[in-house]
Coordinates of C-alpha atoms in Angstrom, one line a residue:
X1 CA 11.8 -19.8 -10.0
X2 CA 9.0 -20.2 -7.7
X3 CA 8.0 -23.0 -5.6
X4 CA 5.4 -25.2 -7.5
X5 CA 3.7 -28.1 -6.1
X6 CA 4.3 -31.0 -7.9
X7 CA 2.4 -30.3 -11.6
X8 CA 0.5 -27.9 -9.1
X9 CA 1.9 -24.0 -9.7
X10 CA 1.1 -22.0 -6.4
X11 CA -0.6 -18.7 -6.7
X12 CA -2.5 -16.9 -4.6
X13 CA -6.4 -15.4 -5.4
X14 CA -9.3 -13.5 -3.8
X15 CA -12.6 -12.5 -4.9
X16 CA -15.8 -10.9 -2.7
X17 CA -19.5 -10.8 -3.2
X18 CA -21.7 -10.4 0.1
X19 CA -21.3 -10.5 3.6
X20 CA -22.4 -13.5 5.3
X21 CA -22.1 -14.1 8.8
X22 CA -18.6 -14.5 10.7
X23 CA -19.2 -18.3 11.3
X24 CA -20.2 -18.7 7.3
X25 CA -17.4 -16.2 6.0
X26 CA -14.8 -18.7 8.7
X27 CA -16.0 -21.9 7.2
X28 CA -15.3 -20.6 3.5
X29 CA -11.6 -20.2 4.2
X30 CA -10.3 -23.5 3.2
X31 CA -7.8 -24.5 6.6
X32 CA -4.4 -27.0 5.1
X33 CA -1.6 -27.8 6.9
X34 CA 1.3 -30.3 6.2
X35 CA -0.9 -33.1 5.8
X36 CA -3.1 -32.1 3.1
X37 CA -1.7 -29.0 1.2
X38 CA -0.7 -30.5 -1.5
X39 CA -3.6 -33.2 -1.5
X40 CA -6.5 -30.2 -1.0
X41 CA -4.7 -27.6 -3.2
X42 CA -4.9 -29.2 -6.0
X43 CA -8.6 -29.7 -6.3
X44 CA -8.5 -25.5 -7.3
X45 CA -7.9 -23.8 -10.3
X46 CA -7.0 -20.9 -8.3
X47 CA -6.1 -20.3 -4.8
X48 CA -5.1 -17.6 -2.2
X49 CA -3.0 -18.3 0.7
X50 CA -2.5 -17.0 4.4
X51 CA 0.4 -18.2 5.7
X52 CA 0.2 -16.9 9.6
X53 CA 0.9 -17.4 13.3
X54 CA -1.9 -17.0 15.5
X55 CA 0.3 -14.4 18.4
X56 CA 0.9 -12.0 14.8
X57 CA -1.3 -8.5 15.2
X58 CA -1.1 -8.0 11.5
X59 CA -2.8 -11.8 10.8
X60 CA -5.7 -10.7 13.3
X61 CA -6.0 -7.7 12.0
X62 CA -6.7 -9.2 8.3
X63 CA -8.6 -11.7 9.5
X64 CA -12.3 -10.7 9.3
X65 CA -11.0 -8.8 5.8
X66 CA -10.0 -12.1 4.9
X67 CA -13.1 -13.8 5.8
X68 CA -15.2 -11.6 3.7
X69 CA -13.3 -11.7 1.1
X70 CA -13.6 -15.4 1.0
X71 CA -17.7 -15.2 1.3
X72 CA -17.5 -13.1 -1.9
X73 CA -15.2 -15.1 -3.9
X74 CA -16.5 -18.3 -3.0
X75 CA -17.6 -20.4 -5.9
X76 CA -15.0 -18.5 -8.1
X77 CA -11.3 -18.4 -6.1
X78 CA -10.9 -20.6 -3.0
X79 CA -9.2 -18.6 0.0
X80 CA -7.4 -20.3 2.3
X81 CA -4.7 -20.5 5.6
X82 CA -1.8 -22.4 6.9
X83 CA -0.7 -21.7 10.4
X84 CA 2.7 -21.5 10.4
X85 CA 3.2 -22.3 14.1
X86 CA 2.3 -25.9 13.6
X87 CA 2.5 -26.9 9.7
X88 CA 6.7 -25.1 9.4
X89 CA 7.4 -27.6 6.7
X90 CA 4.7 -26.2 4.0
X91 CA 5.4 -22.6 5.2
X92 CA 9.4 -23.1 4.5
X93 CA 8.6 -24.6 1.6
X94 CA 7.1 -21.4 0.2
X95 CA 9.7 -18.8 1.4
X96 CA 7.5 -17.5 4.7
X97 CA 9.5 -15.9 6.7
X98 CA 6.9 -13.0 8.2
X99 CA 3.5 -13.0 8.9
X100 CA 1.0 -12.4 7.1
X101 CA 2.5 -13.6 3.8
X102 CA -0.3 -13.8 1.1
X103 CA 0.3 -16.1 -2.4
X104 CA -1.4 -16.7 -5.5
X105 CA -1.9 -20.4 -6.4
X106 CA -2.9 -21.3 -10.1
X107 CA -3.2 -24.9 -11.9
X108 CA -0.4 -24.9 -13.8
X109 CA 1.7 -21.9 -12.9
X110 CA 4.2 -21.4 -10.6
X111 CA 3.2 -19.9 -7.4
X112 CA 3.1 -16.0 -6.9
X113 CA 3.6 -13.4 -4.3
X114 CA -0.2 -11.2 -3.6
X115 CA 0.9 -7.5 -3.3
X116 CA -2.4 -6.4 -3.7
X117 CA -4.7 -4.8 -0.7
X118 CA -5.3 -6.3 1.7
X119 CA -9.0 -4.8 2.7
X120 CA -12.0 -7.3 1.9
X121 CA -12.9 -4.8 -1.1
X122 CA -9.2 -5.0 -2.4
X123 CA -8.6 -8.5 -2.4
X124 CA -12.1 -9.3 -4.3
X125 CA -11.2 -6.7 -6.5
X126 CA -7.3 -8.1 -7.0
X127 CA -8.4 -11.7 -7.1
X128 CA -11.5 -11.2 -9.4
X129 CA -9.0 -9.7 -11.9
X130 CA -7.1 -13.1 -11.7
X131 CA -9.9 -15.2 -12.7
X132 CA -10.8 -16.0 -16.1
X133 CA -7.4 -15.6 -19.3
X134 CA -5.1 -13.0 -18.9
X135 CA -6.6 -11.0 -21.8
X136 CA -10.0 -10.9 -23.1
X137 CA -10.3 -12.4 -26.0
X138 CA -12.9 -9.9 -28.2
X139 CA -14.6 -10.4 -30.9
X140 CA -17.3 -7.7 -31.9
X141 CA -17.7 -3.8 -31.3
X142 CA -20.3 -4.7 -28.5
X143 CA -17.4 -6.6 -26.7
X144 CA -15.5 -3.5 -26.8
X145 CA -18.2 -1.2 -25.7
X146 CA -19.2 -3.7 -22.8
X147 CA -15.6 -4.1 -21.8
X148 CA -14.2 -0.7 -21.4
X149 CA -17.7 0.7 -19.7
X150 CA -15.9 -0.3 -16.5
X151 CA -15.0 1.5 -13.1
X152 CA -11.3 1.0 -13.7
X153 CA -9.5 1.5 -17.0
X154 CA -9.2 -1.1 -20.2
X155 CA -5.7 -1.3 -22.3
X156 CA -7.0 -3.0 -25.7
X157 CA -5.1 -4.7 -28.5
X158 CA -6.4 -4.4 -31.6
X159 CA -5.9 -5.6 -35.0
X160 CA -3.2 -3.3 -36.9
X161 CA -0.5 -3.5 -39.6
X162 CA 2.0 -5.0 -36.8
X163 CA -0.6 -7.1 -34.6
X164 CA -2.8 -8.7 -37.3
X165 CA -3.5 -12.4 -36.4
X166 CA -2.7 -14.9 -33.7
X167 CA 0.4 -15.9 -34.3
X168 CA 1.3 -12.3 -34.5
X169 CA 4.7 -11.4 -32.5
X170 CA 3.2 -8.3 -31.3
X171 CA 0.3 -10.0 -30.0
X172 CA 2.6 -12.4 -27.9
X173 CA 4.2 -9.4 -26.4
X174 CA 1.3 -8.0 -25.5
X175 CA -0.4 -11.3 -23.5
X176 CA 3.1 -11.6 -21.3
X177 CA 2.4 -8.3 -20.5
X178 CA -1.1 -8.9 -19.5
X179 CA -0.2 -12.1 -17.8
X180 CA 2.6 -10.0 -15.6
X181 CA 0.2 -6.9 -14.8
X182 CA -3.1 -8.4 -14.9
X183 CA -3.2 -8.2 -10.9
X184 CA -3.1 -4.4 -11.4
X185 CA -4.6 -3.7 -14.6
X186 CA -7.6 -4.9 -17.6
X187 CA -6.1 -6.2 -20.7
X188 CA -7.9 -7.4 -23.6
X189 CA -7.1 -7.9 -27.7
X190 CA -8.5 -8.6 -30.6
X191 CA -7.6 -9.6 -34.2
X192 CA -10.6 -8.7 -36.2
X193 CA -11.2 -5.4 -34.4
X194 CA -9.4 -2.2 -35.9
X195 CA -9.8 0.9 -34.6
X196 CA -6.5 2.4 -35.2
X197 CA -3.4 2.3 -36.7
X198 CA -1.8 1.5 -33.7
X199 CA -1.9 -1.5 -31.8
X200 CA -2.7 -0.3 -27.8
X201 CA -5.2 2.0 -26.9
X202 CA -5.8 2.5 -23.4
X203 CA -9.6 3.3 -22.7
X204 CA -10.2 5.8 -19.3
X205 CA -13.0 5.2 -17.2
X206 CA -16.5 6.7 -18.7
X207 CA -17.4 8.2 -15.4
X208 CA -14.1 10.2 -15.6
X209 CA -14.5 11.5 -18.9
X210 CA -13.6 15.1 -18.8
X211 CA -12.7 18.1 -21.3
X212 CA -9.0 18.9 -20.2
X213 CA -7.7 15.7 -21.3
X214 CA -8.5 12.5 -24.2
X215 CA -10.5 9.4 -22.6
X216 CA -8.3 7.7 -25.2
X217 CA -5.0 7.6 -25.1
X218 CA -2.6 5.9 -28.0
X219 CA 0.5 3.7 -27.3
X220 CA 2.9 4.5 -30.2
X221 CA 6.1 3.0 -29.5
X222 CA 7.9 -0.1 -30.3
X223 CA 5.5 -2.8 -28.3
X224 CA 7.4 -4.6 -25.8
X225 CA 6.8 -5.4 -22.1
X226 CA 8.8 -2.8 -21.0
X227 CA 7.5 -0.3 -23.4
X228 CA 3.8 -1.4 -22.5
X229 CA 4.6 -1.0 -19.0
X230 CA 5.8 2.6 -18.7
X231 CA 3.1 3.6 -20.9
X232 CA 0.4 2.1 -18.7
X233 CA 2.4 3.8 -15.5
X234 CA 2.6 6.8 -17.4
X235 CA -0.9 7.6 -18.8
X236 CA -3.8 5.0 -16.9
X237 CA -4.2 7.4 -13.9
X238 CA -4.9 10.8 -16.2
X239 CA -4.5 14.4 -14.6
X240 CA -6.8 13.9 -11.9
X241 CA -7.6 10.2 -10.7
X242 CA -9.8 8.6 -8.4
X243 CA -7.9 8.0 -4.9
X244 CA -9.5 4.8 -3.1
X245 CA -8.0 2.8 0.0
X246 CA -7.0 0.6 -2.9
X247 CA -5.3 2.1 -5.7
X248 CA -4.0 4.5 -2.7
X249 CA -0.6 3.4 -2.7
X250 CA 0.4 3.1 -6.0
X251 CA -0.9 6.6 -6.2
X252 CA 1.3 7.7 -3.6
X253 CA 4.5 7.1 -4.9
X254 CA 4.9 10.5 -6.3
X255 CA 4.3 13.8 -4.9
X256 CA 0.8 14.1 -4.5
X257 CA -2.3 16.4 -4.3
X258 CA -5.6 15.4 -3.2
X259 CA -9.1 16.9 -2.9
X260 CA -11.4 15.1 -0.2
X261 CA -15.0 15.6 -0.5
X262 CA -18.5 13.8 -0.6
X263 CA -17.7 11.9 -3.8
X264 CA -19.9 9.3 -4.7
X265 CA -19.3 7.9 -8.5
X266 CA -22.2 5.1 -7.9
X267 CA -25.3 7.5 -7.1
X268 CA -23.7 10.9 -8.0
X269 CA -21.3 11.0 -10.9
X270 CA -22.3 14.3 -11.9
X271 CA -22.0 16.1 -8.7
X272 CA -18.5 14.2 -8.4
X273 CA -17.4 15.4 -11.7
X274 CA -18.3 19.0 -10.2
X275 CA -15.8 19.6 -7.7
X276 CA -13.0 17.1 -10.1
X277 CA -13.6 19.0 -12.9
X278 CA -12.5 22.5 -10.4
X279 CA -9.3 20.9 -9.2
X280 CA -8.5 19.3 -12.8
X281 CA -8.5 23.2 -14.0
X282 CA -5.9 24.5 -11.9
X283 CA -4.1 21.5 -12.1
X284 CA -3.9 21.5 -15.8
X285 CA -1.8 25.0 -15.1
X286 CA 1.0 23.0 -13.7
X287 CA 1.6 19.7 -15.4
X288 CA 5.1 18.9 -15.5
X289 CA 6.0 20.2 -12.1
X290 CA 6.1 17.4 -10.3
X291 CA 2.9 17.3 -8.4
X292 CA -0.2 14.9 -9.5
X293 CA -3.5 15.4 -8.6
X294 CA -6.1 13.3 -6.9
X295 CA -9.5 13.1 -5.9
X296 CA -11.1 10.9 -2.9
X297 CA -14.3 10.9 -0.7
X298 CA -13.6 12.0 2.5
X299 CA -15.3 9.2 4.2
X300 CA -13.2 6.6 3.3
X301 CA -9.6 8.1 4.4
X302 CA -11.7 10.1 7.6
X303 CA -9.5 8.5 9.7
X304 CA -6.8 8.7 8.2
X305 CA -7.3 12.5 7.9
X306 CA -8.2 12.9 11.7
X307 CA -4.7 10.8 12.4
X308 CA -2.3 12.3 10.1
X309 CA -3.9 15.9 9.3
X310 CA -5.2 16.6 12.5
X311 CA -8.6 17.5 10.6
X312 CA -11.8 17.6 12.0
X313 CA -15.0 16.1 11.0
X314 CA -16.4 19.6 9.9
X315 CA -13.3 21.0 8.5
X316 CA -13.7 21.9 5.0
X317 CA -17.6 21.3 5.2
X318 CA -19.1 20.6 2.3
X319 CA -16.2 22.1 -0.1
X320 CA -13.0 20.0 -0.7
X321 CA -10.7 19.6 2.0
X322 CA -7.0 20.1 -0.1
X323 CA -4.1 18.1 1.4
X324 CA -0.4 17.7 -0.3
X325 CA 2.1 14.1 1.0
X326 CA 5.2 13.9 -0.5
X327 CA 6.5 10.8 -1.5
X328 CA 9.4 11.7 1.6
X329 CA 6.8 12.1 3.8
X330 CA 6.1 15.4 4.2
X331 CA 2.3 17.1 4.5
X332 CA 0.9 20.3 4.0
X333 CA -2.8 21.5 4.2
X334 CA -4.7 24.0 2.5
X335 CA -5.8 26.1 5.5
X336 CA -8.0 28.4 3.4
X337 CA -11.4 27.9 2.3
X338 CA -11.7 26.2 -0.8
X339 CA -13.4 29.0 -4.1
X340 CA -15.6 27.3 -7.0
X341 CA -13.4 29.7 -9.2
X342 CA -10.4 27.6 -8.0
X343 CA -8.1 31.1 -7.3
X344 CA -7.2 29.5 -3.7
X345 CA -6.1 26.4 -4.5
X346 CA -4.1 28.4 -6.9
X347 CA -2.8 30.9 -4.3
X348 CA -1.9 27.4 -2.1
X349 CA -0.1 25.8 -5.1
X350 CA 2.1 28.7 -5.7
X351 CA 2.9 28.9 -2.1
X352 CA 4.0 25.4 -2.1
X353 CA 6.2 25.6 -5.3
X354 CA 7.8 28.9 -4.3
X355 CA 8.4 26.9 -1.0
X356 CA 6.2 29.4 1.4
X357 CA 4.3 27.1 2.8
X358 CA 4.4 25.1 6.6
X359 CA 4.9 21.4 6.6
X360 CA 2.3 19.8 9.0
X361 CA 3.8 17.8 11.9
X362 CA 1.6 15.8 13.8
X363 CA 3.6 15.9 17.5
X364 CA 2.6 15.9 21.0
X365 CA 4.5 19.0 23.0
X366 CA 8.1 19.1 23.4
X367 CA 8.5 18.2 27.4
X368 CA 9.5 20.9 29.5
X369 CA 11.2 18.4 31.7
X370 CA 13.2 15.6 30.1
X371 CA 16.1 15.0 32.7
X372 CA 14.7 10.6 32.7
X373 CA 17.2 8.5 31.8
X374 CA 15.2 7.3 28.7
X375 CA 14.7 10.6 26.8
X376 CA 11.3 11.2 25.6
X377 CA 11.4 12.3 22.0
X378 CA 8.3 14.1 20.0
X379 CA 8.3 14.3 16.6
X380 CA 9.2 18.3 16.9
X381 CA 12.3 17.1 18.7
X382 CA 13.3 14.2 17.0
X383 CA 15.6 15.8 14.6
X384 CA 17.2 17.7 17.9
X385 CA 18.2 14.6 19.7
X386 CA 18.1 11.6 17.4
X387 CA 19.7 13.5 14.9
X388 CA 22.0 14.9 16.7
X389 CA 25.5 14.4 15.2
X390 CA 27.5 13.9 18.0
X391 CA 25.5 10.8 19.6
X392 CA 24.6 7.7 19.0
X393 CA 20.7 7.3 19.9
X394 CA 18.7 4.3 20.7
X395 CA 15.2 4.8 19.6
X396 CA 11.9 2.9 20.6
X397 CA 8.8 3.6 19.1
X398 CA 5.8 2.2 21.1
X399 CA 2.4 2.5 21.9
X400 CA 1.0 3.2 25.2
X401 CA -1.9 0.5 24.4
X402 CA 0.7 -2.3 24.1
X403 CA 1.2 -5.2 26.3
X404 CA 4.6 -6.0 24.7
X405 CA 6.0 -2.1 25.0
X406 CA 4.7 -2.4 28.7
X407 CA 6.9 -5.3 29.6
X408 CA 9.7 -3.7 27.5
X409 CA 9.4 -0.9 29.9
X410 CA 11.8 -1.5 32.8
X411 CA 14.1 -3.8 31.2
X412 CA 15.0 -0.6 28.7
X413 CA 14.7 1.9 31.4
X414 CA 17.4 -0.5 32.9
X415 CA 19.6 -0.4 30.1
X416 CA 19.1 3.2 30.1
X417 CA 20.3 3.8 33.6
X418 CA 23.7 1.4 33.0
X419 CA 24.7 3.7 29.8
X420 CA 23.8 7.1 31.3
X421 CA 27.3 8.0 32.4
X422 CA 28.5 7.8 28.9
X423 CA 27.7 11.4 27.3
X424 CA 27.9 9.7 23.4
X425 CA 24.7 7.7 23.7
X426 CA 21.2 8.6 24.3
X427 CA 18.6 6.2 25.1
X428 CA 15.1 7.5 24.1
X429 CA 11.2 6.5 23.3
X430 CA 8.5 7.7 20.9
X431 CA 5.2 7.4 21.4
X432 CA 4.2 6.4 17.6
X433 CA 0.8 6.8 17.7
X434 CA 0.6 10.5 18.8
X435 CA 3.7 11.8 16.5
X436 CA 4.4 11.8 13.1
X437 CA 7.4 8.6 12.5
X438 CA 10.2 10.2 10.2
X439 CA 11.1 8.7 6.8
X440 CA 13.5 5.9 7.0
X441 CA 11.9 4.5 10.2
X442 CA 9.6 1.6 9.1
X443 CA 7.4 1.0 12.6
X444 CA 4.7 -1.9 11.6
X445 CA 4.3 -3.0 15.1
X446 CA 5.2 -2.3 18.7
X447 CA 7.9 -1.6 19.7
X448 CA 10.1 -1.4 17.3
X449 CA 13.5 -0.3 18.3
X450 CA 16.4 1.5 16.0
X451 CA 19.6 3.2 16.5
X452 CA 21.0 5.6 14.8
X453 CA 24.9 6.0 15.3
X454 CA 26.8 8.8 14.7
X455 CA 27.9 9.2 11.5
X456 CA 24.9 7.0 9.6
X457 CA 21.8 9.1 10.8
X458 CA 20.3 8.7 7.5
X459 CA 21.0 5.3 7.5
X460 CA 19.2 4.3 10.7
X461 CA 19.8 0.2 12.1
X462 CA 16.7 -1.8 13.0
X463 CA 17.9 -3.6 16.5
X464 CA 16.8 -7.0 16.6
X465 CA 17.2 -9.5 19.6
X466 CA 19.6 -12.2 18.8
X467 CA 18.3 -15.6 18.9
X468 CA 14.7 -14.7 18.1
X469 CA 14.1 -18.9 17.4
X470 CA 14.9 -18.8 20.8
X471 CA 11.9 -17.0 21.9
X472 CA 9.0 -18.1 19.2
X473 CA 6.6 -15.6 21.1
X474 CA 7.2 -11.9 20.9
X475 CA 6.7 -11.1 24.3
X476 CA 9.1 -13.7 25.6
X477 CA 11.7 -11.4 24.2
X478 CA 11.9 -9.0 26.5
X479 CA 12.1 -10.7 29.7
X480 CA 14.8 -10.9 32.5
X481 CA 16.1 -14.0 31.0
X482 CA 17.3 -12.2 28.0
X483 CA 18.5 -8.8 29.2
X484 CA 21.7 -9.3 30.5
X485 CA 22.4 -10.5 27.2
X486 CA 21.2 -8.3 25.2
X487 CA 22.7 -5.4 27.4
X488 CA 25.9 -6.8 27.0
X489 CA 25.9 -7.5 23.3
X490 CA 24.5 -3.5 22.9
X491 CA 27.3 -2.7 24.5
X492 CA 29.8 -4.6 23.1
X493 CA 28.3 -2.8 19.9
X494 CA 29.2 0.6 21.1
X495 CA 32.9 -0.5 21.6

């Protein structure tokens, strides 16, 4: 079970509304520490938490997200942070053990874990969703109609021969499963209402009402959470949902297409539907292959398009730009102009399912000279020497910007140089920002060093330094005091 404090459940909540300045947004994030958490928290019906440490990249990097978020929210979900560095008893007591961890604190309930986004937009959205019952409770038609006219979908219980009054079995059912998936989704019910036989209906969005599939879609199994779950999983996103930075990685657990263009659903739903309604037709060709389709505006993911497609700001123009990521990892563009009649999208799909098509690699050049003691690896030669079978490779992936992978520098070439004469290991480096990190490599910060023995190359080792309570600061890691130690011990490994 969770941690609670005292009657107190912890659970963490955010919710946005307007920008004020940084000094206002910074005043509205409630500061506690081992003093007064349990004093100040419970004066909140809901709550979420930053547990941090002020040296963490990640907890800067949230930080002004995390201020805005609290500016919008305030008056409806209080944010707040603990700094870990100085208050360890109230962040042990909750579990922390990296930075930033996020929880949801609500009067009465145990304390849960936020794995929501974590932009200023995506946590007010999350944490609005947390405010308020689980399920709506309605009562008339013009509840309905005002509650499913939304810009995300609504999953309704309504009256029926199996979920016909409160203490209904079905109806308990259905509010645990609000209460476990209301972070992600809309739930309401009612008793009075109904509009089917059936018991669930989920409602899709107006604005992405469309004539290639039913805005309403019927739940027709036995209702339990499980059942309710998969059925929500299976059928909320449709043939051809909206991609945003916040529903992005849910999206992206499967295999998935997307169109980029100037889509804009508050000002120009019609001319979005245009291009959607283009990609849903040839999409509808090949349901049940494996691929799911997607549609974003280019603006928000330009970056990320720049960084891992290598597109530029006028490529695709005004048409879509069409872009396929695996859930392994791998990418593939459509190189060819997009046609309103949709035949070369169509031309690109069945190049991709007949396996024709290129993967897209972002990697600097492989070096003509690599005769260092600390081999530099791109991502078109990663496979070539850190997969190679016969060796065991030690692999650091760093960025040239950072302070920490600077001081790391000699101390590694130094371990490089010891193991050199030993023809079965390789010590190498990856810049991570210029190539493409292979699946199975998690690289959140820099550097982050794995090997990959011979053997186990699928199954590569994160290296950690021993002790690390012995060196609270990352940077004091990698310093002459430790290396002789850690050379040895890396050594002793290889034994």
């Amino acid at each position: 079970m969770a941690p609670t404090l005292g009657f107190f459940p912890v659970v963490t909540l955010v919710v946005l509304s307007g920008f004020p300045a940084a000094v206002s947004s910074r005043r509205d994030v409630l500061e506690l520490g081992d003093a007064d958490f349990d004093y100040l928290a419970t004066e909140h019906e809901t709550m979420l938490v930053k547990f941090y440490a002020p040296w963490c990249g990640h907890c800067k990097k949230l930080a002004p997200e995390f201020e805005k978020a609290a500016s919008r929210l305030k008056g409806s979900v209080q944010l707040a942070k603990v700094d870990c560095t100085t208050n360890s008893e109230t962040c042990s007591r909750f579990g922390v053990s990296g930075y930033p961890t996020l929880r949801i604190f609500r009067y009465g309930k145990d304390s849960a874990p936020y794995d929501g986004p974590r932009t200023a937009e995506g946590i007010y959205e999350t944490m609005r969703r947390q405010t308020g019952p689980d399920s709506m409770h309605l009562k008339t038609k013009d509840d309905l109609k005002a509650f499913v006219n939304n810009h995300d979908a609504s999953i309704v219980g309504t009256r029926s021969r199996v979920f016909s009054g409160t203490d209904s079995p079905r109806l308990a059912e259905f509010l645990k499963a609000a209460t476990l998936l209301r972070e992600q989704f809309r739930f309401a019910h009612s008793t009075n209402l109904q509009l089917a036989e059936e018991c669930v209906l989920l409602f899709r969005p107006p604005r992405l009402a469309n004539a290639f599939e039913d805005s309403i879609v019927i739940f027709r199994d036995y209702l339990t959470i499980g059942s309710l779950r998969r059925f929500i999983r299976d059928h909320i996103y449709g043939l051809c949902p909206h991609m945003t930075i916040e529903n992005r990685d849910r999206l992206r657990v499967r295999d998935l297409l997307t169109a980029y263009y100037a889509l804009d659903y508050h000002h120009n739903i019609p001319g979005s539907n245009y291009w959607r309604n283009r990609v849903m037709k040839v999409a509808s060709k090949y349901v049940g292959r494996g691929l799911t389709f997607s549609i974003a505006n280019k603006k928000d993911f330009l970056l990320e398009l720049e960084e891992d497609f290598g597109m530029g700001t006028s490529d695709g123009g005004e048409l879509p730009f069409i872009t396929i990521r695996t859930r392994l990892g791998h990418k593939y563009t459509m190189r060819e102009e997009f046609t309103r009649d949709g035949a070369s999208l169509q031309r690109f799909l069945e190049d991709y399912f007949a396996g024709r098509l290129k993967r897209y690699i972002k990697s600097e050049p492989i070096p003509e000279k690599n005769s260092g003691a600390v081999k530099v690896v791109v991502a078109e030669s990663f496979d070539q020497v850190v997969n190679d079978p016969d060796k065991n490779v030690l692999i650091q992936f760093f960025s040239p910007l950072c302070p920490h992978c600077k001081k790391l520098e000699p101390v590694y070439g130094e371990l490089a140089e010891t193991l050199r004469s030993d023809p079965k290991i390789v010590i190498a480096k990856m810049n991570a920002l210029a190539n493409d990190v292979p699946l199975g490599y998690d690289v959140q910060g820099f550097p982050t060093i794995y090997f990959a023995p011979v053997g186990r190359k699928d199954e590569p080792v994160r290296y950690q330094v021993r002790h690390l309570s012995a060196y609270p600061r990352p940077e004091a890691r990698w310093t002459s005091a430790t290396v002789l130690d850690e050379k040895r011990r890396f050594l002793k490994v290889q034994k």
